[in-house]
Amino acid sequence: MQELIKYLAQSLVEHPEQVRVFRKETRRSIILKVEVAPEDTGRVIGKQGRVAGAMRVLLQVAARDEDRPVLLEIH
């Protein structure tokens, strides 16, 4: 899942070397945090959050075998 999100984010931004994905697990969920360069934040979020929404949908499909929900945060 982390590789999928990292690949998607790197393909969208102008500075792919600055993309980092961190995984944090809690008892109730798995949180993937994406960090990009400040000038690339808008590219990852998209207009009205459509790109971020599409990334979340793909993440839900990739994580359907997990026993906990997977959340995506963009920093």
PDB file of C-alpha atoms in Angstrom:
ATOM      1  CA  MET A   1       0.000   0.000   0.000  1.00  0.00           C
ATOM      2  CA  GLN A   2       2.798   2.404   0.841  1.00  0.00           C
ATOM      3  CA  GLU A   3       4.473   1.721  -2.493  1.00  0.00           C
ATOM      4  CA  LEU A   4       1.241   2.427  -4.366  1.00  0.00           C
ATOM      5  CA  ILE A   5       0.711   5.773  -2.674  1.00  0.00           C
ATOM      6  CA  LYS A   6       4.369   6.736  -3.099  1.00  0.00           C
ATOM      7  CA  TYR A   7       4.264   5.871  -6.806  1.00  0.00           C
ATOM      8  CA  LEU A   8       1.077   7.899  -7.342  1.00  0.00           C
ATOM      9  CA  ALA A   9       2.403  10.921  -5.454  1.00  0.00           C
ATOM     10  CA  GLN A  10       5.769  10.841  -7.226  1.00  0.00           C
ATOM     11  CA  SER A  11       4.080  10.778 -10.613  1.00  0.00           C
ATOM     12  CA  LEU A  12       2.088  13.925  -9.754  1.00  0.00           C
ATOM     13  CA  VAL A  13       4.704  16.238  -8.249  1.00  0.00           C
ATOM     14  CA  GLU A  14       7.601  18.277  -9.648  1.00  0.00           C
ATOM     15  CA  HIS A  15       9.994  17.115  -6.903  1.00  0.00           C
ATOM     16  CA  PRO A  16       9.501  13.330  -6.652  1.00  0.00           C
ATOM     17  CA  GLU A  17      12.645  12.895  -4.548  1.00  0.00           C
ATOM     18  CA  GLN A  18      10.926  14.764  -1.689  1.00  0.00           C
ATOM     19  CA  VAL A  19       7.944  12.410  -1.453  1.00  0.00           C
ATOM     20  CA  ARG A  20       7.863  10.394   1.752  1.00  0.00           C
ATOM     21  CA  VAL A  21       5.206   7.972   2.956  1.00  0.00           C
ATOM     22  CA  PHE A  22       5.006   6.970   6.613  1.00  0.00           C
ATOM     23  CA  ARG A  23       2.870   4.198   8.061  1.00  0.00           C
ATOM     24  CA  LYS A  24       1.368   4.441  11.539  1.00  0.00           C
ATOM     25  CA  GLU A  25      -0.693   1.631  12.993  1.00  0.00           C
ATOM     26  CA  THR A  26      -3.211   2.034  15.774  1.00  0.00           C
ATOM     27  CA  ARG A  27      -5.564  -0.515  17.259  1.00  0.00           C
ATOM     28  CA  ARG A  28      -8.419   0.696  15.098  1.00  0.00           C
ATOM     29  CA  SER A  29      -6.800   1.838  11.858  1.00  0.00           C
ATOM     30  CA  ILE A  30      -3.736   2.152   9.667  1.00  0.00           C
ATOM     31  CA  ILE A  31      -2.710   5.692   8.769  1.00  0.00           C
ATOM     32  CA  LEU A  32      -0.529   6.488   5.759  1.00  0.00           C
ATOM     33  CA  LYS A  33       0.975   9.976   5.918  1.00  0.00           C
ATOM     34  CA  VAL A  34       2.285  11.507   2.702  1.00  0.00           C
ATOM     35  CA  GLU A  35       4.777  14.359   2.852  1.00  0.00           C
ATOM     36  CA  VAL A  36       5.620  16.357  -0.266  1.00  0.00           C
ATOM     37  CA  ALA A  37       7.407  19.625  -0.982  1.00  0.00           C
ATOM     38  CA  PRO A  38       5.286  22.655   0.004  1.00  0.00           C
ATOM     39  CA  GLU A  39       4.889  23.787  -3.606  1.00  0.00           C
ATOM     40  CA  ASP A  40       3.618  20.315  -4.618  1.00  0.00           C
ATOM     41  CA  THR A  41       0.870  20.045  -2.005  1.00  0.00           C
ATOM     42  CA  GLY A  42      -1.755  21.446  -4.369  1.00  0.00           C
ATOM     43  CA  ARG A  43      -0.870  18.911  -7.051  1.00  0.00           C
ATOM     44  CA  VAL A  44      -1.411  15.994  -4.676  1.00  0.00           C
ATOM     45  CA  ILE A  45      -4.663  17.382  -3.283  1.00  0.00           C
ATOM     46  CA  GLY A  46      -6.085  18.532  -6.622  1.00  0.00           C
ATOM     47  CA  LYS A  47      -8.984  20.844  -7.317  1.00  0.00           C
ATOM     48  CA  GLN A  48     -11.645  20.405  -4.649  1.00  0.00           C
ATOM     49  CA  GLY A  49      -9.679  17.412  -3.348  1.00  0.00           C
ATOM     50  CA  ARG A  50     -10.410  15.214  -6.340  1.00  0.00           C
ATOM     51  CA  VAL A  51      -6.887  13.797  -6.718  1.00  0.00           C
ATOM     52  CA  ALA A  52      -6.667  13.042  -2.993  1.00  0.00           C
ATOM     53  CA  GLY A  53     -10.110  11.454  -3.164  1.00  0.00           C
ATOM     54  CA  ALA A  54      -9.060   9.240  -6.051  1.00  0.00           C
ATOM     55  CA  MET A  55      -5.930   8.200  -4.159  1.00  0.00           C
ATOM     56  CA  ARG A  56      -8.109   7.276  -1.157  1.00  0.00           C
ATOM     57  CA  VAL A  57     -10.385   5.161  -3.348  1.00  0.00           C
ATOM     58  CA  LEU A  58      -7.405   3.274  -4.797  1.00  0.00           C
ATOM     59  CA  LEU A  59      -6.051   2.812  -1.285  1.00  0.00           C
ATOM     60  CA  GLN A  60      -9.348   1.333  -0.108  1.00  0.00           C
ATOM     61  CA  VAL A  61      -9.284  -1.166  -2.965  1.00  0.00           C
ATOM     62  CA  ALA A  62      -5.670  -2.116  -2.253  1.00  0.00           C
ATOM     63  CA  ALA A  63      -6.412  -2.504   1.470  1.00  0.00           C
ATOM     64  CA  ARG A  64      -9.582  -4.550   1.256  1.00  0.00           C
ATOM     65  CA  ASP A  65      -7.822  -7.558   2.805  1.00  0.00           C
ATOM     66  CA  GLU A  66      -6.788  -5.566   5.895  1.00  0.00           C
ATOM     67  CA  ASP A  67      -8.766  -6.086   9.078  1.00  0.00           C
ATOM     68  CA  ARG A  68      -8.709  -2.324   9.844  1.00  0.00           C
ATOM     69  CA  PRO A  69      -9.586   0.744   7.787  1.00  0.00           C
ATOM     70  CA  VAL A  70      -6.707   2.512   6.057  1.00  0.00           C
ATOM     71  CA  LEU A  71      -6.622   6.326   6.130  1.00  0.00           C
ATOM     72  CA  LEU A  72      -4.608   8.728   3.996  1.00  0.00           C
ATOM     73  CA  GLU A  73      -3.252  12.022   5.327  1.00  0.00           C
ATOM     74  CA  ILE A  74      -1.412  14.569   3.181  1.00  0.00           C
ATOM     75  CA  HIS A  75       1.088  16.902   4.860  1.00  0.00           C
TER      76      HIS A  75
END
